[in-house]
Structure formats: structure tokens, C-alpha cells
Amino acid sequence: MALLLYDHVLTFPGEVKLIWTRRWSGVTMLFVVNRYFALLDKAFLLVDSFPWPNQTDQVSTFFFTTFVCMLTTLILFSALRVYAIWNRDWKPCIPVLAIGLVVPGINLVRSLATHSCAIASDALVL
């Protein structure tokens, strides 16, 4: 966390000069989301690693959602790099996206299955 924060502080003037002053595009948005979701995810990981009173399922769900969003953003960023390296050819991007989206997909299915089981057990008790 400290190293990531240090990197953000060191590179912020360059980011303002090169990113914030240019016209916004999909790539610009992807860069900003990738940069700040990583920082947000590490902050949530730090908070979530310590037990604290009144921690609810909504907080855990929010932490999980930011993790999946960050992971998906990294995958999109990787596919965009492959697209740029292969002279704007989409064919190599498709396997990168397909393989990359497996992990967030598994996490989402696991989360839905866990929540479905909890809801079913609550229904059985009632």
C-alpha cells in the first residue's frame, strides 16, 4: 500500500500534465479507472484484513465489487495493450479477454452461489 501510494504521489504531476489536460476517450477513462481502482482496492484490503465491530455483509460485498471491477479493468487494459502491439488487430485480443475474464467470472459465480445458499437457508428457517 505504501509503495503504491508513493508511486501515485511521484507520478501525479505527470498524470495531470499528460492525462487530465487531454480530451477524454475510452482509453483515458480506462487508465484513470485502472489507476484509482488499484489504490481503492488496496485501501479496502487493508481495512478488510482487520476485524471491526458491526462489519456487515454490505461492506464485504462492496469490497468484493471493487475487487472484481479492478480485476476486469486490468484485463481490459491488457487486451488493449495486445491490440496496440498487434497493429490494431482484434484477433489476438479475443483469447486475452476470454482467458482473462475467467477469474472474475468464477468469483462472481462463487459469490452468487454463496449468497443464494445463505438466502435458501434463511428461507428454510422461516
XYZ file of N, CA and C in Angstrom:
378
model
N 0.836 -1.192 0.000
C 0.000 0.000 0.000
C 0.873 1.245 0.000
N 1.909 1.227 0.829
C 2.782 2.393 0.923
C 3.521 2.638 -0.400
N 3.965 1.561 -1.030
C 4.666 1.700 -2.313
C 3.735 2.227 -3.402
N 2.509 1.742 -3.421
C 1.536 2.212 -4.403
C 1.204 3.686 -4.187
N 1.011 4.066 -2.940
C 0.736 5.461 -2.613
C 1.920 6.348 -2.985
N 3.132 5.862 -2.717
C 4.344 6.598 -3.083
C 4.420 6.798 -4.595
N 4.089 5.752 -5.346
C 4.069 5.849 -6.805
C 3.049 6.881 -7.275
N 1.873 6.893 -6.671
C 0.837 7.869 -7.038
C 1.301 9.294 -6.772
N 1.960 9.499 -5.650
C 2.444 10.845 -5.319
C 3.529 11.278 -6.298
N 4.458 10.388 -6.618
C 5.560 10.733 -7.531
C 5.083 11.012 -8.953
N 4.103 10.254 -9.427
C 3.696 10.369 -10.828
C 2.487 11.271 -11.041
N 1.938 11.838 -9.970
C 0.742 12.660 -10.115
C 0.966 13.898 -10.999
N 2.095 14.655 -10.858
C 2.284 15.808 -11.762
C 2.305 15.410 -13.243
N 2.945 14.298 -13.566
C 2.956 13.821 -14.943
C 1.579 13.383 -15.403
N 0.813 12.783 -14.484
C -0.550 12.367 -14.821
C -1.421 13.578 -15.130
N -1.299 14.618 -14.335
C -2.077 15.836 -14.579
C -1.714 16.421 -15.937
N -0.433 16.460 -16.236
C 0.042 17.044 -17.490
C -0.368 16.214 -18.716
N -0.257 14.887 -18.610
C -0.472 14.032 -19.775
C -1.891 13.467 -19.898
N -2.592 13.312 -18.795
C -3.900 12.659 -18.839
C -5.041 13.645 -18.629
N -4.975 14.429 -17.559
C -6.104 15.281 -17.185
C -6.310 16.461 -18.121
N -5.294 16.861 -18.865
C -5.427 18.018 -19.757
C -5.834 17.627 -21.178
N -5.858 16.350 -21.483
C -6.212 15.936 -22.841
C -7.704 15.653 -22.953
N -8.149 15.483 -24.166
C -9.552 15.146 -24.419
C -9.819 13.731 -23.910
N -10.966 13.550 -23.241
C -11.301 12.261 -22.649
C -11.752 11.277 -23.722
N -11.242 10.068 -23.622
C -11.633 8.985 -24.522
C -11.801 7.721 -23.691
N -12.143 6.647 -24.333
C -12.292 5.381 -23.626
C -10.988 4.915 -23.000
N -9.883 5.130 -23.707
C -8.577 4.731 -23.196
C -8.195 5.581 -21.987
N -8.500 6.869 -22.034
C -8.215 7.750 -20.902
C -9.007 7.310 -19.677
N -10.272 7.008 -19.886
C -11.108 6.543 -18.774
C -10.578 5.230 -18.208
N -10.158 4.326 -19.080
C -9.628 3.048 -18.640
C -8.363 3.238 -17.815
N -7.501 4.167 -18.227
C -6.288 4.465 -17.468
C -6.624 4.985 -16.075
N -7.529 5.935 -16.000
C -7.885 6.544 -14.716
C -8.556 5.514 -13.801
N -9.462 4.731 -14.349
C -10.135 3.707 -13.542
C -9.126 2.679 -13.049
N -8.222 2.248 -13.924
C -7.199 1.282 -13.544
C -6.313 1.836 -12.433
N -5.915 3.062 -12.555
C -5.005 3.682 -11.586
C -5.661 3.843 -10.219
N -6.886 4.319 -10.190
C -7.502 4.620 -8.906
C -8.260 3.446 -8.293
N -8.707 2.487 -9.109
C -9.295 1.281 -8.538
C -8.240 0.460 -7.824
N -7.012 0.447 -8.342
C -5.934 -0.277 -7.670
C -5.674 0.319 -6.288
N -5.633 1.634 -6.198
C -5.419 2.295 -4.912
C -6.597 2.032 -3.974
N -7.808 2.131 -4.498
C -9.000 1.886 -3.697
C -9.060 0.433 -3.220
N -8.700 -0.482 -4.093
C -8.718 -1.898 -3.727
C -7.722 -2.192 -2.619
N -6.535 -1.629 -2.695
C -5.532 -1.863 -1.646
C -5.969 -1.250 -0.325
N -6.614 -0.103 -0.359
C -7.122 0.510 0.867
C -8.208 -0.377 1.481
N -9.111 -0.905 0.654
C -10.157 -1.786 1.164
C -9.580 -3.093 1.694
N -8.560 -3.607 1.034
C -7.919 -4.828 1.501
C -7.305 -4.608 2.876
N -6.704 -3.455 3.071
C -6.115 -3.128 4.368
C -7.193 -3.032 5.448
N -8.297 -2.366 5.125
C -9.394 -2.224 6.086
C -10.044 -3.573 6.369
N -10.228 -4.385 5.348
C -10.914 -5.665 5.486
C -10.066 -6.702 6.212
N -8.748 -6.518 6.259
C -7.891 -7.514 6.895
C -7.977 -7.474 8.417
N -8.514 -6.397 8.975
C -8.687 -6.299 10.415
C -10.168 -6.415 10.757
N -10.511 -7.291 11.710
C -11.921 -7.374 12.106
C -12.338 -6.112 12.858
N -13.518 -5.630 12.567
C -14.019 -4.449 13.255
C -15.486 -4.634 13.548
N -15.969 -4.000 14.604
C -17.349 -4.235 15.015
C -18.359 -3.737 13.982
N -19.486 -4.413 13.953
C -20.604 -4.063 13.073
C -20.267 -4.147 11.591
N -19.306 -4.984 11.251
C -19.000 -5.174 9.829
C -20.140 -5.978 9.213
N -20.746 -5.437 8.201
C -21.925 -6.057 7.610
C -21.577 -6.755 6.305
N -22.522 -7.527 5.816
C -22.338 -8.179 4.522
C -22.288 -7.162 3.391
N -22.961 -6.028 3.568
C -22.937 -4.993 2.535
C -21.524 -4.443 2.351
N -20.783 -4.296 3.449
C -19.407 -3.802 3.362
C -18.546 -4.823 2.632
N -18.683 -6.095 2.980
C -17.919 -7.141 2.298
C -18.283 -7.222 0.822
N -19.564 -7.054 0.511
C -19.999 -7.056 -0.878
C -19.412 -5.879 -1.636
N -19.344 -4.719 -0.988
C -18.745 -3.539 -1.617
C -17.261 -3.768 -1.888
N -16.543 -4.362 -0.919
C -15.126 -4.666 -1.116
C -14.941 -5.647 -2.265
N -15.789 -6.669 -2.315
C -15.712 -7.674 -3.375
C -15.997 -7.047 -4.741
N -16.974 -6.157 -4.796
C -17.323 -5.499 -6.053
C -16.172 -4.662 -6.578
N -15.512 -3.918 -5.705
C -14.366 -3.117 -6.156
C -13.233 -4.013 -6.643
N -13.047 -5.171 -5.995
C -12.014 -6.105 -6.429
C -12.305 -6.628 -7.830
N -13.539 -7.038 -8.080
C -13.910 -7.562 -9.400
C -13.796 -6.473 -10.463
N -14.194 -5.246 -10.131
C -14.068 -4.125 -11.086
C -12.609 -3.852 -11.415
N -11.737 -3.879 -10.391
C -10.322 -3.644 -10.634
C -9.733 -4.746 -11.509
N -10.110 -5.986 -11.215
C -9.604 -7.104 -11.990
C -10.065 -7.017 -13.441
N -11.317 -6.679 -13.660
C -11.851 -6.538 -15.016
C -11.160 -5.399 -15.758
N -10.892 -4.314 -15.066
C -10.187 -3.191 -15.684
C -8.781 -3.592 -16.109
N -8.096 -4.359 -15.273
C -6.756 -4.831 -15.641
C -6.803 -5.724 -16.873
N -7.822 -6.550 -16.965
C -7.961 -7.441 -18.122
C -8.220 -6.622 -19.391
N -9.092 -5.638 -19.294
C -9.353 -4.769 -20.450
C -8.101 -4.007 -20.864
N -7.337 -3.551 -19.876
C -6.090 -2.838 -20.153
C -5.100 -3.768 -20.856
N -5.027 -5.018 -20.420
C -4.138 -5.995 -21.064
C -4.566 -6.261 -22.504
N -5.865 -6.407 -22.722
C -6.354 -6.638 -24.082
C -6.083 -5.433 -24.975
N -6.194 -4.244 -24.419
C -5.895 -3.039 -25.184
C -4.415 -2.971 -25.562
N -3.558 -3.427 -24.675
C -2.120 -3.481 -24.994
C -1.847 -4.462 -26.130
N -2.489 -5.623 -26.073
C -2.322 -6.611 -27.141
C -2.819 -6.032 -28.462
N -3.934 -5.340 -28.415
C -4.486 -4.684 -29.608
C -3.482 -3.697 -30.197
N -2.834 -2.914 -29.338
C -1.857 -1.927 -29.816
C -0.604 -2.601 -30.373
N -0.141 -3.645 -29.711
C 1.076 -4.324 -30.153
C 0.864 -5.042 -31.485
N -0.322 -5.586 -31.710
C -0.626 -6.334 -32.922
C -1.218 -5.446 -34.016
N -0.838 -4.185 -34.049
C -1.253 -3.246 -35.104
C -2.765 -3.186 -35.288
N -3.468 -3.020 -34.193
C -4.924 -2.862 -34.178
C -5.681 -4.042 -34.786
N -5.171 -5.233 -34.511
C -5.843 -6.461 -34.948
C -6.558 -7.054 -33.734
N -7.874 -7.288 -33.867
C -8.682 -7.771 -32.743
C -8.525 -9.265 -32.485
N -8.021 -10.011 -33.477
C -7.943 -11.467 -33.323
C -7.121 -11.902 -32.108
N -5.961 -11.338 -31.829
C -5.223 -11.748 -30.624
C -5.871 -11.254 -29.326
N -6.698 -10.234 -29.398
C -7.347 -9.705 -28.187
C -8.414 -10.640 -27.642
N -9.079 -11.364 -28.521
C -10.191 -12.226 -28.094
C -9.730 -13.307 -27.113
N -8.625 -14.026 -27.382
C -8.179 -15.006 -26.376
C -7.733 -14.355 -25.061
N -7.108 -13.188 -25.147
C -6.688 -12.490 -23.921
C -7.903 -12.135 -23.074
N -8.939 -11.600 -23.714
C -10.166 -11.274 -22.984
C -10.848 -12.531 -22.438
N -10.934 -13.564 -23.256
C -11.627 -14.784 -22.839
C -10.928 -15.443 -21.650
N -9.623 -15.577 -21.737
C -8.874 -16.203 -20.646
C -8.876 -15.302 -19.414
N -8.727 -14.012 -19.637
C -8.682 -13.076 -18.515
C -9.983 -12.971 -17.751
N -11.108 -13.077 -18.436
C -12.409 -12.933 -17.778
C -12.857 -14.188 -17.041
N -12.068 -15.254 -17.118
C -12.413 -16.480 -16.401
C -12.381 -16.246 -14.883
N -11.338 -15.600 -14.392
C -11.202 -15.406 -12.939
C -12.325 -14.531 -12.367
N -12.618 -13.347 -12.937
C -13.756 -12.599 -12.388
C -15.075 -13.350 -12.529
N -15.220 -14.102 -13.609
C -16.438 -14.884 -13.788
C -16.601 -15.938 -12.707
N -15.525 -16.633 -12.393
C -15.573 -17.640 -11.328
C -15.880 -16.976 -9.990
N -15.260 -15.837 -9.716
C -15.525 -15.117 -8.469
C -16.984 -14.699 -8.368
N -17.546 -14.220 -9.468
C -18.946 -13.807 -9.445
C -19.887 -14.992 -9.230
N -19.624 -16.100 -9.908
C -20.462 -17.286 -9.747
C -20.361 -17.805 -8.317
N -19.154 -17.840 -7.778
C -18.971 -18.296 -6.395
C -19.710 -17.390 -5.419
N -19.626 -16.100 -5.642
C -20.306 -15.149 -4.759
C -21.821 -15.316 -4.840
N -22.337 -15.452 -6.060
C -23.780 -15.647 -6.221
C -24.245 -16.957 -5.584
N -23.448 -18.005 -5.734
C -23.809 -19.284 -5.137
C -23.800 -19.192 -3.616
N -22.829 -18.490 -3.052
C -22.748 -18.329 -1.598
C -23.947 -17.561 -1.079
N -24.280 -16.459 -1.758
C -25.426 -15.662 -1.327
C -26.735 -16.417 -1.526
N -26.833 -17.206 -2.592
C -28.045 -17.991 -2.827
C -28.233 -19.033 -1.740
N -27.129 -19.657 -1.307
C -27.228 -20.654 -0.231
C -27.646 -19.995 1.079
N -27.123 -18.803 1.341
C -27.497 -18.097 2.565
C -28.980 -17.727 2.539
N -29.460 -17.292 1.394
C -30.882 -16.933 1.270
C -31.751 -18.178 1.416
N -31.333 -19.284 0.806
C -32.095 -20.539 0.908
C -32.136 -21.039 2.346
N -31.021 -20.933 3.064
C -31.015 -21.393 4.452
C -31.907 -20.499 5.322
N -31.934 -19.201 5.049
C -32.832 -18.311 5.777
C -34.291 -18.676 5.480
N -34.586 -19.043 4.261
C -35.952 -19.406 3.893
C -36.370 -20.711 4.584
N -35.427 -21.637 4.730
C -35.734 -22.895 5.410
C -36.038 -22.678 6.893
N -35.337 -21.722 7.490
C -35.543 -21.440 8.909
C -36.921 -20.831 9.116
N -37.332 -19.999 8.196
C -38.654 -19.358 8.323
C -39.726 -20.378 8.096
